[in-house]
Short mmCIF file of N, CA and C in Angstrom, two decimals:
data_model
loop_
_atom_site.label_atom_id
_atom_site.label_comp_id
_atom_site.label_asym_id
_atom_site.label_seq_id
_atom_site.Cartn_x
_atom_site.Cartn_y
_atom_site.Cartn_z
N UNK Z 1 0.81 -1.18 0.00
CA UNK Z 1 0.00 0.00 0.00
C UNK Z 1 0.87 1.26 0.00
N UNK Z 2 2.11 1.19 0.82
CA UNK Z 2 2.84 2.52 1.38
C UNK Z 2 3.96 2.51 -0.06
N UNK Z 3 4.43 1.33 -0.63
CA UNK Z 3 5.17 1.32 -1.89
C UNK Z 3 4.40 2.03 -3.15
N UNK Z 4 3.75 1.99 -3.09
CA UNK Z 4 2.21 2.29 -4.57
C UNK Z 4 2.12 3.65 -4.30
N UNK Z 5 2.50 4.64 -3.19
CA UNK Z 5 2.23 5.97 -3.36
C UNK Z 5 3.56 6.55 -2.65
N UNK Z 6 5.15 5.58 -3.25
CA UNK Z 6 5.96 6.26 -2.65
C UNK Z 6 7.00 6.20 -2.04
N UNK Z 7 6.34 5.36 -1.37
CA UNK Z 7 7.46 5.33 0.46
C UNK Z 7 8.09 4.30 -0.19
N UNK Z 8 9.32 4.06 0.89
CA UNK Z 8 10.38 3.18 0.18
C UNK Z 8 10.13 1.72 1.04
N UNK Z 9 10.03 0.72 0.55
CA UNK Z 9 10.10 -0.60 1.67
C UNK Z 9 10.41 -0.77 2.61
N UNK Z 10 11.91 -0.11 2.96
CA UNK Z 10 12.00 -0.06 4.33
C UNK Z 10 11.40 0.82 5.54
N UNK Z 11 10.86 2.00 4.97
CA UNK Z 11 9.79 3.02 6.00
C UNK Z 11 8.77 2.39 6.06
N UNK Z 12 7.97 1.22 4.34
CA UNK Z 12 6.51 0.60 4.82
C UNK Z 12 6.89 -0.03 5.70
N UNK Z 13 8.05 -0.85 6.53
CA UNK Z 13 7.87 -1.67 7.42
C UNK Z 13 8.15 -1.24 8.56
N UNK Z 14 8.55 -0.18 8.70
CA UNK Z 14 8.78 0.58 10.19
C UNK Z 14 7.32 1.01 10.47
N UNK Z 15 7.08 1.78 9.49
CA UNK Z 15 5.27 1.98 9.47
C UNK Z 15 4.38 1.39 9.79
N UNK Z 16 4.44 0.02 9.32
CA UNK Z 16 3.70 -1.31 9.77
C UNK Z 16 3.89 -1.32 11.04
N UNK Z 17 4.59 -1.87 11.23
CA UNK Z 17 5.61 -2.32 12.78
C UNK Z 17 4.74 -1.29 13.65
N UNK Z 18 5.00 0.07 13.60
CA UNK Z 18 4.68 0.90 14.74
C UNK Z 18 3.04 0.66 14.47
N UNK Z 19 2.37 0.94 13.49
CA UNK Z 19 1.16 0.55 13.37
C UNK Z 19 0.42 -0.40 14.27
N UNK Z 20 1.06 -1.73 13.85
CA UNK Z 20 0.23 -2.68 14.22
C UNK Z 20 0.56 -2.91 16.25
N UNK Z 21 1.88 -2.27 16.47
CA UNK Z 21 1.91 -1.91 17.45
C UNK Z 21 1.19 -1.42 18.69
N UNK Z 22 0.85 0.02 18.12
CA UNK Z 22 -0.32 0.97 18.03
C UNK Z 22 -1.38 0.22 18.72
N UNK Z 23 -2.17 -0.47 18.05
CA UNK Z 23 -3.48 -1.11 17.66
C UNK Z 23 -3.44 -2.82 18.14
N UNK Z 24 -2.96 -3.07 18.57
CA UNK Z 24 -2.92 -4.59 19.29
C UNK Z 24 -4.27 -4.67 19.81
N UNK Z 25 -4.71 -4.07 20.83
CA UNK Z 25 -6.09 -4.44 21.15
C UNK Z 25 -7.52 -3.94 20.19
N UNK Z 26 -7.46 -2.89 19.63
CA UNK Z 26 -8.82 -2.22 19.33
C UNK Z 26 -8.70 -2.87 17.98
N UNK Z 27 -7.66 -3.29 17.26
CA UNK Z 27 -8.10 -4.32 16.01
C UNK Z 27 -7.13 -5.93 16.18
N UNK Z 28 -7.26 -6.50 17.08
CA UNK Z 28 -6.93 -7.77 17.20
C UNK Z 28 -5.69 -8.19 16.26
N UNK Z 29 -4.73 -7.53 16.57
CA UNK Z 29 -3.74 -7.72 15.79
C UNK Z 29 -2.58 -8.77 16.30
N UNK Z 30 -2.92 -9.36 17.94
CA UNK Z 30 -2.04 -10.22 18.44
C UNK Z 30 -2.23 -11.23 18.27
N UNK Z 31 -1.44 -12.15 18.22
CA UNK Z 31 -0.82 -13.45 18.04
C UNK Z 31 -2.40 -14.16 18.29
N UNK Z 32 -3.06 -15.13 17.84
CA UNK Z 32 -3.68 -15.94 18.37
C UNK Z 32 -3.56 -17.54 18.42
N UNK Z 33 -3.31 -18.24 19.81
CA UNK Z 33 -3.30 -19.64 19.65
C UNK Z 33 -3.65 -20.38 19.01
N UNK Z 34 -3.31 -21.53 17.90
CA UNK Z 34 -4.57 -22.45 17.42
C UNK Z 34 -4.92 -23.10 18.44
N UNK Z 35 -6.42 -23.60 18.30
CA UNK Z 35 -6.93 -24.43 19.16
C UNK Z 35 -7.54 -25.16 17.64
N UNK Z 36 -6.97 -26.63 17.90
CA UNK Z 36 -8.13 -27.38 16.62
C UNK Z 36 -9.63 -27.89 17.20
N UNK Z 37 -10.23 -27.42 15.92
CA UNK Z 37 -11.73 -27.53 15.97
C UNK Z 37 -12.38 -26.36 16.15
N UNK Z 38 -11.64 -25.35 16.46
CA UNK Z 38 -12.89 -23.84 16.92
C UNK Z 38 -12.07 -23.33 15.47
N UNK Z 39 -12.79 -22.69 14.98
CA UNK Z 39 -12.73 -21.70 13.76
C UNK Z 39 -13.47 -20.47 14.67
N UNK Z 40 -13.06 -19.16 14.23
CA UNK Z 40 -13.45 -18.19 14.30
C UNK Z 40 -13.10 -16.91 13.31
N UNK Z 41 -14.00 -17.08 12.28
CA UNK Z 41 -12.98 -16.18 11.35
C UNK Z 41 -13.69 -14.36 11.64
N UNK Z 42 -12.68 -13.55 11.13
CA UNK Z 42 -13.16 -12.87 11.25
C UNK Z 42 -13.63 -11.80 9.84
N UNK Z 43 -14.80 -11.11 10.24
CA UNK Z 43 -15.66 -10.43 9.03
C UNK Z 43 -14.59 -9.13 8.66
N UNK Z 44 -13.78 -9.67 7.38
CA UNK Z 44 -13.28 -8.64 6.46
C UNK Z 44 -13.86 -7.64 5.88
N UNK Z 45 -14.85 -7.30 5.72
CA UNK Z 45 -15.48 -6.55 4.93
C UNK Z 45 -15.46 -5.27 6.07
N UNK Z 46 -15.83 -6.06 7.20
CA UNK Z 46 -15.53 -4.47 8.40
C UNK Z 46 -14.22 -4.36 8.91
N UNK Z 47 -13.21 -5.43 9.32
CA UNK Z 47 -12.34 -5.52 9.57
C UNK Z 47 -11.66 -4.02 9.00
N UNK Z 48 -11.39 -4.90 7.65
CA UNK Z 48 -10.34 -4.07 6.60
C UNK Z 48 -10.89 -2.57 6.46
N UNK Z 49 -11.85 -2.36 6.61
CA UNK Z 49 -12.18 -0.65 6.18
C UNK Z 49 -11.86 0.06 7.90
N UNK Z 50 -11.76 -1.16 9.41
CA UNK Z 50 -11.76 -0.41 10.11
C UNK Z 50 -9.82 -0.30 9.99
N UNK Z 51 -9.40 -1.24 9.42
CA UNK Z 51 -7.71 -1.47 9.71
C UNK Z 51 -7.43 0.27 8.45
N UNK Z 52 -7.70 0.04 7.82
CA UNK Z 52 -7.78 1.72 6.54
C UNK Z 52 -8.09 2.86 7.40
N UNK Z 53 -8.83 2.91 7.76
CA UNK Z 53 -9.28 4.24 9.25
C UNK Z 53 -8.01 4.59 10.00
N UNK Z 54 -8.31 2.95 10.47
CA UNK Z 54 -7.06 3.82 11.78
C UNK Z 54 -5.94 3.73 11.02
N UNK Z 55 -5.05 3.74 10.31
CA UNK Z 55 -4.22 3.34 9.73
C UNK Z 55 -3.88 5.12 8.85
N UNK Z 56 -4.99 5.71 8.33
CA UNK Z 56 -4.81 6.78 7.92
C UNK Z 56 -4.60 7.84 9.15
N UNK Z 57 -5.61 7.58 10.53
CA UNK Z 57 -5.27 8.38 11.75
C UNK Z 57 -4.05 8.11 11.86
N UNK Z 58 -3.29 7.22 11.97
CA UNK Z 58 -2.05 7.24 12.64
C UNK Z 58 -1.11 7.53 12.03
N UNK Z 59 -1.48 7.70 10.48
CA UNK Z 59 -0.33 8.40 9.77
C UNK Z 59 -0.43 10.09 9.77
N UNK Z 60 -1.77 10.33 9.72
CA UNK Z 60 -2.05 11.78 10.50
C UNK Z 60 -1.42 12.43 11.94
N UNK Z 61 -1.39 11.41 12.50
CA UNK Z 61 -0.52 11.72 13.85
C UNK Z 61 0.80 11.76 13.71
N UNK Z 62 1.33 10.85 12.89
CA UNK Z 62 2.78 10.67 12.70
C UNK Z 62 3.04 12.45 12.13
N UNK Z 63 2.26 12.58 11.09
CA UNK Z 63 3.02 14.12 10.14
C UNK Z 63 2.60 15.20 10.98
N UNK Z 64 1.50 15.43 11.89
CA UNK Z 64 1.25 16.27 12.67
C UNK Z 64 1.98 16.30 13.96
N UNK Z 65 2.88 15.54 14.25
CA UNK Z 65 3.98 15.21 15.52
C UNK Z 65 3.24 14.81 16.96
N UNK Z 66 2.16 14.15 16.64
CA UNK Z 66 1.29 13.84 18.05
C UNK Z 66 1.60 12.46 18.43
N UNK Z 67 2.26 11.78 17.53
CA UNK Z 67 3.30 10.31 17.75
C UNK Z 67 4.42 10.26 16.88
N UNK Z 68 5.53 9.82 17.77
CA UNK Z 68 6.96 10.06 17.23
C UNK Z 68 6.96 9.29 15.70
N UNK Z 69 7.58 9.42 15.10
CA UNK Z 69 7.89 8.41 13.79
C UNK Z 69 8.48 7.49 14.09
N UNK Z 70 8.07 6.66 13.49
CA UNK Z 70 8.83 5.27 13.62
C UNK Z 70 10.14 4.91 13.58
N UNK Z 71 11.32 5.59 13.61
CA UNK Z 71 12.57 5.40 13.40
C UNK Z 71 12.93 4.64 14.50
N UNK Z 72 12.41 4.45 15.43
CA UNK Z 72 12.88 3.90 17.04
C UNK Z 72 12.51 1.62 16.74
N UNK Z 73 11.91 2.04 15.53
CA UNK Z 73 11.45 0.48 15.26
C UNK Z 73 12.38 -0.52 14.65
N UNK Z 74 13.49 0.65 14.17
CA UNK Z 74 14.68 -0.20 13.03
C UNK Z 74 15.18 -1.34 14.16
N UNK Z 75 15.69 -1.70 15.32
CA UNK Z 75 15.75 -2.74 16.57
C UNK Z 75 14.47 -3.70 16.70
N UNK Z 76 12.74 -3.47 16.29
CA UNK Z 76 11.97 -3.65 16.81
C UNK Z 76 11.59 -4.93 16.14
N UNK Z 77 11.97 -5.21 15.18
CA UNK Z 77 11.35 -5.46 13.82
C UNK Z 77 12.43 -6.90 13.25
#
């Protein structure tokens, strides 16, 4: 997404990184156990337009200086 308007591969993944960081709880971005036999998938259609939302806020925050830039992620990652 961040290559297609630009950014160089290595900032999309610092970007990511702090992103999904970010957002661990309010979009379920952590690790989940398998357990066999429970399926639980989850509904993309809301998912993905809510992961696009916040995803544009937090790049809004990044250029407006209300969260540091990701440079602190090059170790993280």
């Amino acid at each position: 997404m961040f290559t297609c308007r630009g950014v160089p591969l290595w900032a999309s993944n610092l970007i990511g990184c702090s992103f999904v960081d970010a957002h661990v709880t309010d979009l379920q971005t952590a690790p989940v156990p398998f357990v066999e036999g429970v399926y639980e998938p989850i509904d993309a259609s809301v998912w993905c337009r809510e992961v696009i939302k916040a995803l544009d806020q937090h790049m809004r925050k990044i250029a407006k200086g209300e969260i540091p830039p990701p440079g602190g992620y090059l170790s993280h990652c």
